[in-house]
Amino acid sequence: MHERSILSNGLRVLTSAMPHTRSVSVGVFVGAGSRYEHDAIAGASHFLEHMLFKGSPKRPQPQLISGAIEGVGGVINASTDREVTTYWTKTPANHFGLAMDVLADMVRRPLLPPDEYERERGVILEELAMTYDQPDAYADLLIDQTLWPDQPMGRDIGGTPESVRAMPLAAVAEYHARQYIPANAVVAVAGNVTHEQAVAEAEALLGDWAGGDPLAPYRVEASAPGARVVIAQKRTNQAHVALALEGVPGDDPARYAVDILSTALGDGMTSRLFVELRERQGLVYEIFSCASHYRDCGALSVYFGSDPKKVDDAIGAVLSELDRLRQGLDAEELRRVVEYSTGRMMLRLEDTRSAMAWLGAQELLHGETRTPEEVAAEVRALTPDDIRRAAERCLLPNACKLAVVGPYRSQARFQRLLAA
């Protein structure tokens, strides 16, 4: 599946050779994200992600960075999460050297021009405002705040309007110098290139990259029991609802069992939530669940949109399915869900970008990279008892948190639903 090398400066280079493809995907993964930020610099990781596209000494204008990749038919983009920031390209394989050069240049040597910084501040404020105008995104933000109140894990990854307005360029530049160092980064490559090619390019472009000790992420702090229900009143045609329970960290032995619970609950057209709420009761158009795993915490979440007049019935139906799921899965349902999960994983990894992301994220977050076959074998080894124990651990009665965005003023009706 992959090969791994470490340069003398600590930079890790991982590759997955896919000689049957015509493309190559390259990613630079950096240990930078919202949970590395104190309140005064909330949103620095995301702000910096934007600024790295604003010019480097070799390509001093934004259009020269994007144009270098788009000029050969490729794609370049980036994303910021709580624990990692990723910069990636996907190009025809014969332009691998160009892709590496563009990414290495922008990650190591951003110009951070003051005029672009001020312009981008306005862009990011518009991006934050967009969250509050998109009810589904707003519900996601509220449920995170309810799960992890008053700490970085529960904060918008982009920061707050107040922190973005006040953040000086010097703070972002200092953050870049602290976090963007070789020991805190991974280069992952997947596609029609060899490991030797990738290591040689990384050595030439990043071998003299130096740095010190990065900031550590803020750990999740246990807080006093807070509100189980949060409401955002908006005039919407649908009520947008997020429910969540605490999950497990990414290195927890029960991780795959929780993933299977989530898949059985709300992933795909044969999942319990889809069959019950859409096919049988006609209460929703879209409904899904997901399991999230971080360094020291996790979540099992459900999202749906529903007619405001039917939202009580929809929430009640979701809670009933969670109650039923506490009993676990029988052998036949477990077999079906395992085959669905492992099959989808294998299909995703036919794409060079997905294979690149598989390598980089695992290496940066866990310090090791498991093959799809290893993961599939562990998932297939799960028993009904494993699933039941995970359900008993995570699907605790009276522990569900609820966020609702819609035409409601009072929390009382929703609190009664959770207490029923």
CSV table of C-alpha atoms in Angstrom, one decimal:
chain,number,residue,atom,x,y,z
A,1,MET,CA,0.0,0.0,0.0
A,2,HIS,CA,2.6,2.6,0.9
A,3,GLU,CA,6.2,3.4,1.7
A,4,ARG,CA,7.6,5.8,4.3
A,5,SER,CA,10.8,7.8,4.7
A,6,ILE,CA,11.9,10.4,7.2
A,7,LEU,CA,14.2,13.2,6.1
A,8,SER,CA,17.1,14.4,8.3
A,9,ASN,CA,15.0,17.4,9.5
A,10,GLY,CA,12.2,15.1,10.7
A,11,LEU,CA,9.8,15.6,7.7
A,12,ARG,CA,7.9,12.4,7.0
A,13,VAL,CA,7.2,11.4,3.4
A,14,LEU,CA,4.7,8.8,2.6
A,15,THR,CA,3.7,7.4,-0.8
A,16,SER,CA,1.3,5.1,-2.4
A,17,ALA,CA,2.3,4.1,-5.9
A,18,MET,CA,-0.7,3.7,-8.2
A,19,PRO,CA,0.9,3.1,-11.6
A,20,HIS,CA,-2.4,2.4,-13.3
A,21,THR,CA,-3.5,6.0,-12.8
A,22,ARG,CA,-2.9,9.1,-14.9
A,23,SER,CA,-2.8,11.5,-11.9
A,24,VAL,CA,-0.8,12.2,-8.8
A,25,SER,CA,-2.2,13.8,-5.7
A,26,VAL,CA,0.2,15.6,-3.3
A,27,GLY,CA,-0.7,16.8,0.2
A,28,VAL,CA,1.1,18.7,2.9
A,29,PHE,CA,-0.4,18.0,6.3
A,30,VAL,CA,0.4,20.4,9.1
A,31,GLY,CA,-0.4,20.0,12.8
A,32,ALA,CA,-2.3,23.2,13.0
A,33,GLY,CA,-6.0,23.7,13.7
A,34,SER,CA,-8.5,25.4,15.9
A,35,ARG,CA,-7.7,23.4,19.0
A,36,TYR,CA,-4.1,24.7,19.0
A,37,GLU,CA,-5.4,28.3,19.4
A,38,HIS,CA,-6.1,30.3,22.5
A,39,ASP,CA,-9.1,32.7,22.4
A,40,ALA,CA,-7.2,35.8,21.3
A,41,ILE,CA,-6.0,34.0,18.1
A,42,ALA,CA,-9.1,31.9,17.5
A,43,GLY,CA,-9.2,31.3,13.7
A,44,ALA,CA,-5.5,31.8,13.1
A,45,SER,CA,-5.1,28.4,11.5
A,46,HIS,CA,-7.9,29.1,9.1
A,47,PHE,CA,-6.7,32.7,8.4
A,48,LEU,CA,-3.2,31.4,7.7
A,49,GLU,CA,-4.6,28.8,5.3
A,50,HIS,CA,-6.2,31.6,3.3
A,51,MET,CA,-3.0,33.7,3.4
A,52,LEU,CA,-0.7,30.9,2.0
A,53,PHE,CA,-2.5,31.3,-1.3
A,54,LYS,CA,-1.7,35.1,-1.4
A,55,GLY,CA,1.9,34.8,-2.7
A,56,SER,CA,5.4,33.5,-2.2
A,57,PRO,CA,8.8,34.9,-3.4
A,58,LYS,CA,8.6,32.6,-6.5
A,59,ARG,CA,5.0,33.3,-7.2
A,60,PRO,CA,4.2,36.7,-5.6
A,61,GLN,CA,0.6,37.0,-6.8
A,62,PRO,CA,-2.3,34.7,-5.9
A,63,GLN,CA,-3.1,34.0,-9.5
A,64,LEU,CA,0.4,32.7,-10.1
A,65,ILE,CA,-0.1,30.0,-7.4
A,66,SER,CA,-3.5,28.8,-8.5
A,67,GLY,CA,-2.6,29.4,-12.2
A,68,ALA,CA,0.5,27.2,-12.0
A,69,ILE,CA,-1.7,24.2,-11.2
A,70,GLU,CA,-4.8,25.1,-13.1
A,71,GLY,CA,-2.6,25.8,-16.1
A,72,VAL,CA,-1.8,22.1,-16.4
A,73,GLY,CA,-5.5,21.0,-15.8
A,74,GLY,CA,-4.9,20.4,-12.1
A,75,VAL,CA,-6.7,21.3,-8.9
A,76,ILE,CA,-5.3,23.0,-5.8
A,77,ASN,CA,-7.1,23.6,-2.6
A,78,ALA,CA,-6.7,23.5,1.2
A,79,SER,CA,-8.8,22.9,4.3
A,80,THR,CA,-8.5,23.6,8.0
A,81,ASP,CA,-9.9,21.3,10.7
A,82,ARG,CA,-9.5,21.1,14.5
A,83,GLU,CA,-6.3,19.2,14.4
A,84,VAL,CA,-4.8,19.4,10.9
A,85,THR,CA,-4.5,21.9,8.0
A,86,THR,CA,-4.1,20.3,4.6
A,87,TYR,CA,-2.8,21.8,1.3
A,88,TRP,CA,-3.3,19.6,-1.7
A,89,THR,CA,-3.1,19.3,-5.4
A,90,LYS,CA,-4.2,16.8,-8.0
A,91,THR,CA,-2.5,17.0,-11.4
A,92,PRO,CA,-1.6,14.8,-14.3
A,93,ALA,CA,1.3,12.6,-13.2
A,94,ASN,CA,3.8,14.2,-15.5
A,95,HIS,CA,3.4,17.5,-13.6
A,96,PHE,CA,4.3,16.0,-10.2
A,97,GLY,CA,7.4,18.1,-9.9
A,98,LEU,CA,5.4,21.3,-10.4
A,99,ALA,CA,2.9,20.3,-7.8
A,100,MET,CA,5.6,19.6,-5.2
A,101,ASP,CA,7.3,22.9,-6.0
A,102,VAL,CA,4.1,25.0,-5.7
A,103,LEU,CA,3.1,23.4,-2.4
A,104,ALA,CA,6.5,23.5,-0.8
A,105,ASP,CA,7.0,27.1,-1.8
A,106,MET,CA,3.6,28.4,-0.4
A,107,VAL,CA,3.9,26.3,2.8
A,108,ARG,CA,7.4,27.4,3.6
A,109,ARG,CA,7.7,30.9,2.3
A,110,PRO,CA,4.4,32.8,2.3
A,111,LEU,CA,4.8,36.5,1.8
A,112,LEU,CA,1.8,37.4,4.0
A,113,PRO,CA,1.4,40.8,2.4
A,114,PRO,CA,-0.4,43.3,4.7
A,115,ASP,CA,-2.8,44.6,2.0
A,116,GLU,CA,-3.9,41.1,1.2
A,117,TYR,CA,-4.2,40.3,4.9
A,118,GLU,CA,-6.7,43.1,5.4
A,119,ARG,CA,-8.6,42.2,2.3
A,120,GLU,CA,-8.8,38.5,3.4
A,121,ARG,CA,-10.0,39.6,6.8
A,122,GLY,CA,-13.1,40.8,5.1
A,123,VAL,CA,-13.4,37.6,3.1
A,124,ILE,CA,-13.2,35.5,6.3
A,125,LEU,CA,-15.8,37.6,8.1
A,126,GLU,CA,-18.1,36.9,5.2
A,127,GLU,CA,-17.4,33.2,5.4
A,128,LEU,CA,-18.2,33.2,9.1
A,129,ALA,CA,-21.4,35.1,8.5
A,130,MET,CA,-22.4,32.5,5.8
A,131,THR,CA,-22.5,29.9,8.6
A,132,TYR,CA,-25.2,31.7,10.4
A,133,ASP,CA,-27.2,32.0,7.1
A,134,GLN,CA,-27.0,28.3,6.4
A,135,PRO,CA,-29.2,26.6,9.0
A,136,ASP,CA,-27.5,23.1,8.6
A,137,ALA,CA,-24.1,24.6,9.2
A,138,TYR,CA,-25.4,26.7,12.1
A,139,ALA,CA,-26.9,23.6,13.7
A,140,ASP,CA,-23.5,21.8,13.4
A,141,LEU,CA,-21.8,24.7,15.1
A,142,LEU,CA,-24.3,24.8,17.9
A,143,ILE,CA,-24.1,21.1,18.6
A,144,ASP,CA,-20.3,21.4,18.9
A,145,GLN,CA,-20.7,24.2,21.4
A,146,THR,CA,-23.1,22.1,23.4
A,147,LEU,CA,-20.8,19.1,23.4
A,148,TRP,CA,-17.6,21.0,24.3
A,149,PRO,CA,-18.7,24.3,25.8
A,150,ASP,CA,-16.3,27.2,26.4
A,151,GLN,CA,-13.2,25.6,24.9
A,152,PRO,CA,-11.4,25.3,21.5
A,153,MET,CA,-13.0,22.0,20.5
A,154,GLY,CA,-16.5,23.6,20.6
A,155,ARG,CA,-15.5,26.7,18.8
A,156,ASP,CA,-16.0,27.5,15.1
A,157,ILE,CA,-12.9,26.4,13.2
A,158,GLY,CA,-12.8,29.9,11.6
A,159,GLY,CA,-12.8,31.6,15.0
A,160,THR,CA,-15.2,34.3,16.0
A,161,PRO,CA,-16.0,37.6,14.3
A,162,GLU,CA,-14.4,39.4,17.2
A,163,SER,CA,-11.2,37.4,17.1
A,164,VAL,CA,-10.9,37.7,13.3
A,165,ARG,CA,-11.5,41.5,13.4
A,166,ALA,CA,-8.8,41.9,16.2
A,167,MET,CA,-6.2,39.5,15.0
A,168,PRO,CA,-3.0,41.3,14.0
A,169,LEU,CA,-0.8,40.0,11.1
A,170,ALA,CA,2.1,39.6,13.4
A,171,ALA,CA,0.2,37.0,15.4
A,172,VAL,CA,-0.6,34.9,12.3
A,173,ALA,CA,3.1,35.2,11.2
A,174,GLU,CA,4.2,34.0,14.6
A,175,TYR,CA,1.8,31.1,14.5
A,176,HIS,CA,3.1,30.1,11.1
A,177,ALA,CA,6.7,30.1,12.3
A,178,ARG,CA,5.7,28.0,15.3
A,179,GLN,CA,3.5,25.4,13.7
A,180,TYR,CA,4.8,25.1,10.1
A,181,ILE,CA,8.0,23.1,10.8
A,182,PRO,CA,9.1,19.8,9.3
A,183,ALA,CA,8.7,17.8,12.5
A,184,ASN,CA,5.1,18.9,12.6
A,185,ALA,CA,4.3,18.1,9.0
A,186,VAL,CA,3.8,15.2,6.6
A,187,VAL,CA,4.1,15.0,2.8
A,188,ALA,CA,1.8,12.4,1.3
A,189,VAL,CA,1.8,11.4,-2.3
A,190,ALA,CA,-0.5,9.0,-4.2
A,191,GLY,CA,-0.5,8.2,-7.9
A,192,ASN,CA,1.7,7.4,-10.8
A,193,VAL,CA,5.0,8.2,-9.2
A,194,THR,CA,7.6,6.2,-7.3
A,195,HIS,CA,8.6,6.5,-3.7
A,196,GLU,CA,12.1,7.4,-4.8
A,197,GLN,CA,10.8,10.3,-7.0
A,198,ALA,CA,8.8,11.7,-4.1
A,199,VAL,CA,11.6,11.5,-1.6
A,200,ALA,CA,14.0,13.1,-4.0
A,201,GLU,CA,11.6,16.0,-4.7
A,202,ALA,CA,10.9,16.4,-1.0
A,203,GLU,CA,14.6,16.4,-0.2
A,204,ALA,CA,15.4,19.0,-2.8
A,205,LEU,CA,12.5,21.4,-1.9
A,206,LEU,CA,12.1,20.8,1.9
A,207,GLY,CA,15.3,19.1,3.0
A,208,ASP,CA,16.7,22.4,4.5
A,209,TRP,CA,13.4,23.4,6.1
A,210,ALA,CA,14.1,24.0,9.8
A,211,GLY,CA,12.0,24.7,12.9
A,212,GLY,CA,11.6,24.2,16.7
A,213,ASP,CA,8.9,23.0,18.9
A,214,PRO,CA,5.2,23.4,17.9
A,215,LEU,CA,2.4,24.3,20.2
A,216,ALA,CA,0.5,21.4,21.7
A,217,PRO,CA,-3.3,21.2,21.2
A,218,TYR,CA,-5.6,22.2,24.0
A,219,ARG,CA,-7.1,19.1,25.6
A,220,VAL,CA,-10.8,18.7,26.2
A,221,GLU,CA,-11.8,19.8,29.6
A,222,ALA,CA,-14.6,18.3,31.5
A,223,SER,CA,-17.2,21.0,32.2
A,224,ALA,CA,-20.1,21.2,34.6
A,225,PRO,CA,-23.3,19.8,33.1
A,226,GLY,CA,-24.6,22.4,30.8
A,227,ALA,CA,-27.6,22.9,28.6
A,228,ARG,CA,-28.7,19.8,26.7
A,229,VAL,CA,-30.8,21.8,24.3
A,230,VAL,CA,-29.8,24.9,22.4
A,231,ILE,CA,-32.2,26.8,20.1
A,232,ALA,CA,-31.4,29.4,17.4
A,233,GLN,CA,-34.6,31.1,16.3
A,234,LYS,CA,-34.7,31.7,12.5
A,235,ARG,CA,-37.5,32.0,10.0
A,236,THR,CA,-36.9,28.8,8.0
A,237,ASN,CA,-39.0,26.5,6.0
A,238,GLN,CA,-37.4,23.5,7.7
A,239,ALA,CA,-36.3,22.9,11.2
A,240,HIS,CA,-32.6,21.9,11.1
A,241,VAL,CA,-31.7,19.5,13.9
A,242,ALA,CA,-28.4,18.1,15.2
A,243,LEU,CA,-28.3,15.5,17.9
A,244,ALA,CA,-25.1,14.2,19.4
A,245,LEU,CA,-23.6,11.9,22.0
A,246,GLU,CA,-20.1,11.7,23.2
A,247,GLY,CA,-18.0,9.2,21.2
A,248,VAL,CA,-14.5,7.8,21.5
A,249,PRO,CA,-11.0,9.1,20.6
A,250,GLY,CA,-9.2,8.0,17.4
A,251,ASP,CA,-6.9,5.6,19.2
A,252,ASP,CA,-9.6,4.0,21.3
A,253,PRO,CA,-10.0,0.2,20.7
A,254,ALA,CA,-13.7,0.7,20.3
A,255,ARG,CA,-13.4,3.2,17.4
A,256,TYR,CA,-14.4,0.8,14.7
A,257,ALA,CA,-17.3,-0.5,16.7
A,258,VAL,CA,-18.6,3.0,17.1
A,259,ASP,CA,-18.1,3.6,13.3
A,260,ILE,CA,-20.2,0.5,12.6
A,261,LEU,CA,-22.9,1.8,15.0
A,262,SER,CA,-23.0,5.1,13.1
A,263,THR,CA,-23.1,3.3,9.8
A,264,ALA,CA,-26.0,1.1,10.8
A,265,LEU,CA,-27.8,4.1,12.2
A,266,GLY,CA,-27.6,6.6,9.4
A,267,ASP,CA,-25.2,5.9,6.5
A,268,GLY,CA,-26.9,5.0,3.3
A,269,MET,CA,-30.4,4.2,2.0
A,270,THR,CA,-30.6,1.0,4.0
A,271,SER,CA,-29.6,2.6,7.3
A,272,ARG,CA,-32.1,2.5,10.2
A,273,LEU,CA,-32.8,6.3,10.2
A,274,PHE,CA,-33.3,6.5,6.4
A,275,VAL,CA,-35.7,3.6,6.3
A,276,GLU,CA,-37.7,4.7,9.4
A,277,LEU,CA,-37.9,8.5,9.0
A,278,ARG,CA,-37.9,8.8,5.3
A,279,GLU,CA,-39.2,5.6,3.8
A,280,ARG,CA,-41.8,4.6,6.4
A,281,GLN,CA,-42.8,7.9,8.1
A,282,GLY,CA,-42.0,10.5,5.4
A,283,LEU,CA,-40.7,12.9,8.0
A,284,VAL,CA,-37.5,14.0,6.3
A,285,TYR,CA,-35.7,14.3,2.9
A,286,GLU,CA,-32.2,14.1,4.2
A,287,ILE,CA,-30.9,12.4,7.4
A,288,PHE,CA,-27.6,10.9,8.2
A,289,SER,CA,-25.3,10.1,11.1
A,290,CYS,CA,-21.5,10.3,11.5
A,291,ALA,CA,-18.9,9.3,14.0
A,292,SER,CA,-16.0,11.8,14.7
A,293,HIS,CA,-12.8,10.8,16.4
A,294,TYR,CA,-10.1,13.2,17.7
A,295,ARG,CA,-7.0,12.9,19.9
A,296,ASP,CA,-8.9,12.8,23.2
A,297,CYS,CA,-12.6,12.8,22.4
A,298,GLY,CA,-15.2,12.0,19.9
A,299,ALA,CA,-18.8,12.3,19.0
A,300,LEU,CA,-21.7,10.3,17.4
A,301,SER,CA,-24.0,12.8,15.6
A,302,VAL,CA,-27.2,12.8,13.7
A,303,TYR,CA,-28.5,15.6,11.4
A,304,PHE,CA,-31.8,16.1,9.6
A,305,GLY,CA,-34.1,18.7,8.3
A,306,SER,CA,-37.9,18.5,8.8
A,307,ASP,CA,-41.1,20.4,8.5
A,308,PRO,CA,-41.3,22.5,11.7
A,309,LYS,CA,-44.7,21.1,12.4
A,310,LYS,CA,-43.4,17.6,12.3
A,311,VAL,CA,-40.1,18.1,14.1
A,312,ASP,CA,-41.3,16.7,17.4
A,313,ASP,CA,-42.2,13.4,15.6
A,314,ALA,CA,-38.9,13.4,13.8
A,315,ILE,CA,-36.9,13.9,17.0
A,316,GLY,CA,-38.9,11.3,18.8
A,317,ALA,CA,-38.3,8.8,15.9
A,318,VAL,CA,-34.5,9.4,16.1
A,319,LEU,CA,-34.5,8.9,19.8
A,320,SER,CA,-36.5,5.7,19.4
A,321,GLU,CA,-33.9,4.5,16.9
A,322,LEU,CA,-31.1,5.3,19.3
A,323,ASP,CA,-32.9,3.4,22.1
A,324,ARG,CA,-33.2,0.4,19.7
A,325,LEU,CA,-29.6,0.7,18.7
A,326,ARG,CA,-28.5,0.3,22.4
A,327,GLN,CA,-29.4,-3.4,22.0
A,328,GLY,CA,-26.6,-3.6,19.4
A,329,LEU,CA,-26.8,-5.5,16.0
A,330,ASP,CA,-27.6,-9.1,15.3
A,331,ALA,CA,-25.2,-11.1,13.3
A,332,GLU,CA,-26.9,-10.6,9.9
A,333,GLU,CA,-27.2,-6.8,10.2
A,334,LEU,CA,-23.6,-6.6,11.5
A,335,ARG,CA,-22.4,-8.6,8.4
A,336,ARG,CA,-24.3,-6.3,6.0
A,337,VAL,CA,-23.1,-3.1,7.7
A,338,VAL,CA,-19.5,-4.4,7.8
A,339,GLU,CA,-19.5,-5.2,4.1
A,340,TYR,CA,-21.1,-1.8,3.3
A,341,SER,CA,-18.4,0.0,5.3
A,342,THR,CA,-15.4,-1.9,4.0
A,343,GLY,CA,-16.7,-1.8,0.5
A,344,ARG,CA,-17.1,1.9,0.5
A,345,MET,CA,-13.7,2.4,2.0
A,346,MET,CA,-12.1,0.4,-0.8
A,347,LEU,CA,-14.0,2.2,-3.5
A,348,ARG,CA,-12.9,5.6,-2.1
A,349,LEU,CA,-9.3,4.6,-2.1
A,350,GLU,CA,-9.3,4.0,-5.9
A,351,ASP,CA,-9.0,7.8,-6.2
A,352,THR,CA,-5.5,9.2,-5.8
A,353,ARG,CA,-6.6,12.2,-3.7
A,354,SER,CA,-8.4,9.8,-1.2
A,355,ALA,CA,-5.4,7.6,-1.0
A,356,MET,CA,-3.1,10.6,-0.4
A,357,ALA,CA,-5.5,11.8,2.4
A,358,TRP,CA,-5.5,8.3,3.9
A,359,LEU,CA,-1.7,8.4,4.3
A,360,GLY,CA,-1.2,11.9,5.5
A,361,ALA,CA,-4.0,12.2,8.0
A,362,GLN,CA,-3.1,8.9,9.7
A,363,GLU,CA,0.6,9.6,9.9
A,364,LEU,CA,0.1,13.1,11.3
A,365,LEU,CA,-2.6,12.3,13.8
A,366,HIS,CA,-1.6,8.8,14.9
A,367,GLY,CA,2.1,8.5,14.0
A,368,GLU,CA,1.4,5.4,12.0
A,369,THR,CA,-0.4,4.4,8.8
A,370,ARG,CA,-2.5,1.3,8.6
A,371,THR,CA,-3.4,-0.3,5.3
A,372,PRO,CA,-7.0,-0.6,4.1
A,373,GLU,CA,-6.6,-4.3,4.4
A,374,GLU,CA,-5.6,-4.1,8.0
A,375,VAL,CA,-8.5,-1.8,8.9
A,376,ALA,CA,-10.9,-4.0,7.0
A,377,ALA,CA,-9.7,-7.1,8.8
A,378,GLU,CA,-10.2,-5.4,12.2
A,379,VAL,CA,-13.7,-4.3,11.2
A,380,ARG,CA,-14.6,-7.7,9.9
A,381,ALA,CA,-13.4,-9.2,13.2
A,382,LEU,CA,-16.0,-7.3,15.2
A,383,THR,CA,-18.6,-9.4,17.0
A,384,PRO,CA,-22.2,-8.6,18.1
A,385,ASP,CA,-20.8,-8.4,21.6
A,386,ASP,CA,-18.2,-5.8,20.6
A,387,ILE,CA,-21.0,-3.7,19.0
A,388,ARG,CA,-23.2,-4.1,22.1
A,389,ARG,CA,-20.4,-2.9,24.4
A,390,ALA,CA,-19.8,0.1,22.3
A,391,ALA,CA,-23.5,0.9,22.3
A,392,GLU,CA,-23.7,0.6,26.0
A,393,ARG,CA,-20.7,2.9,26.4
A,394,CYS,CA,-21.7,5.7,24.0
A,395,LEU,CA,-25.5,5.5,23.6
A,396,LEU,CA,-26.2,6.5,27.2
A,397,PRO,CA,-29.8,7.3,28.2
A,398,ASN,CA,-30.4,10.9,28.9
A,399,ALA,CA,-27.0,12.0,27.5
A,400,CYS,CA,-28.1,13.2,24.1
A,401,LYS,CA,-27.5,16.8,23.2
A,402,LEU,CA,-29.7,18.7,20.8
A,403,ALA,CA,-29.4,21.8,18.6
A,404,VAL,CA,-32.3,23.2,16.7
A,405,VAL,CA,-32.3,26.0,14.1
A,406,GLY,CA,-35.8,27.1,13.1
A,407,PRO,CA,-38.9,29.1,13.9
A,408,TYR,CA,-38.9,28.4,17.7
A,409,ARG,CA,-38.6,30.6,20.7
A,410,SER,CA,-38.6,28.1,23.6
A,411,GLN,CA,-36.4,25.2,24.5
A,412,ALA,CA,-39.1,23.7,26.7
A,413,ARG,CA,-40.8,21.5,24.1
A,414,PHE,CA,-37.4,20.0,23.1
A,415,GLN,CA,-36.3,19.5,26.7
A,416,ARG,CA,-39.5,17.5,27.3
A,417,LEU,CA,-38.7,15.3,24.2
A,418,LEU,CA,-35.2,14.5,25.6
A,419,ALA,CA,-36.7,13.8,29.0
A,420,ALA,CA,-39.4,11.5,27.8
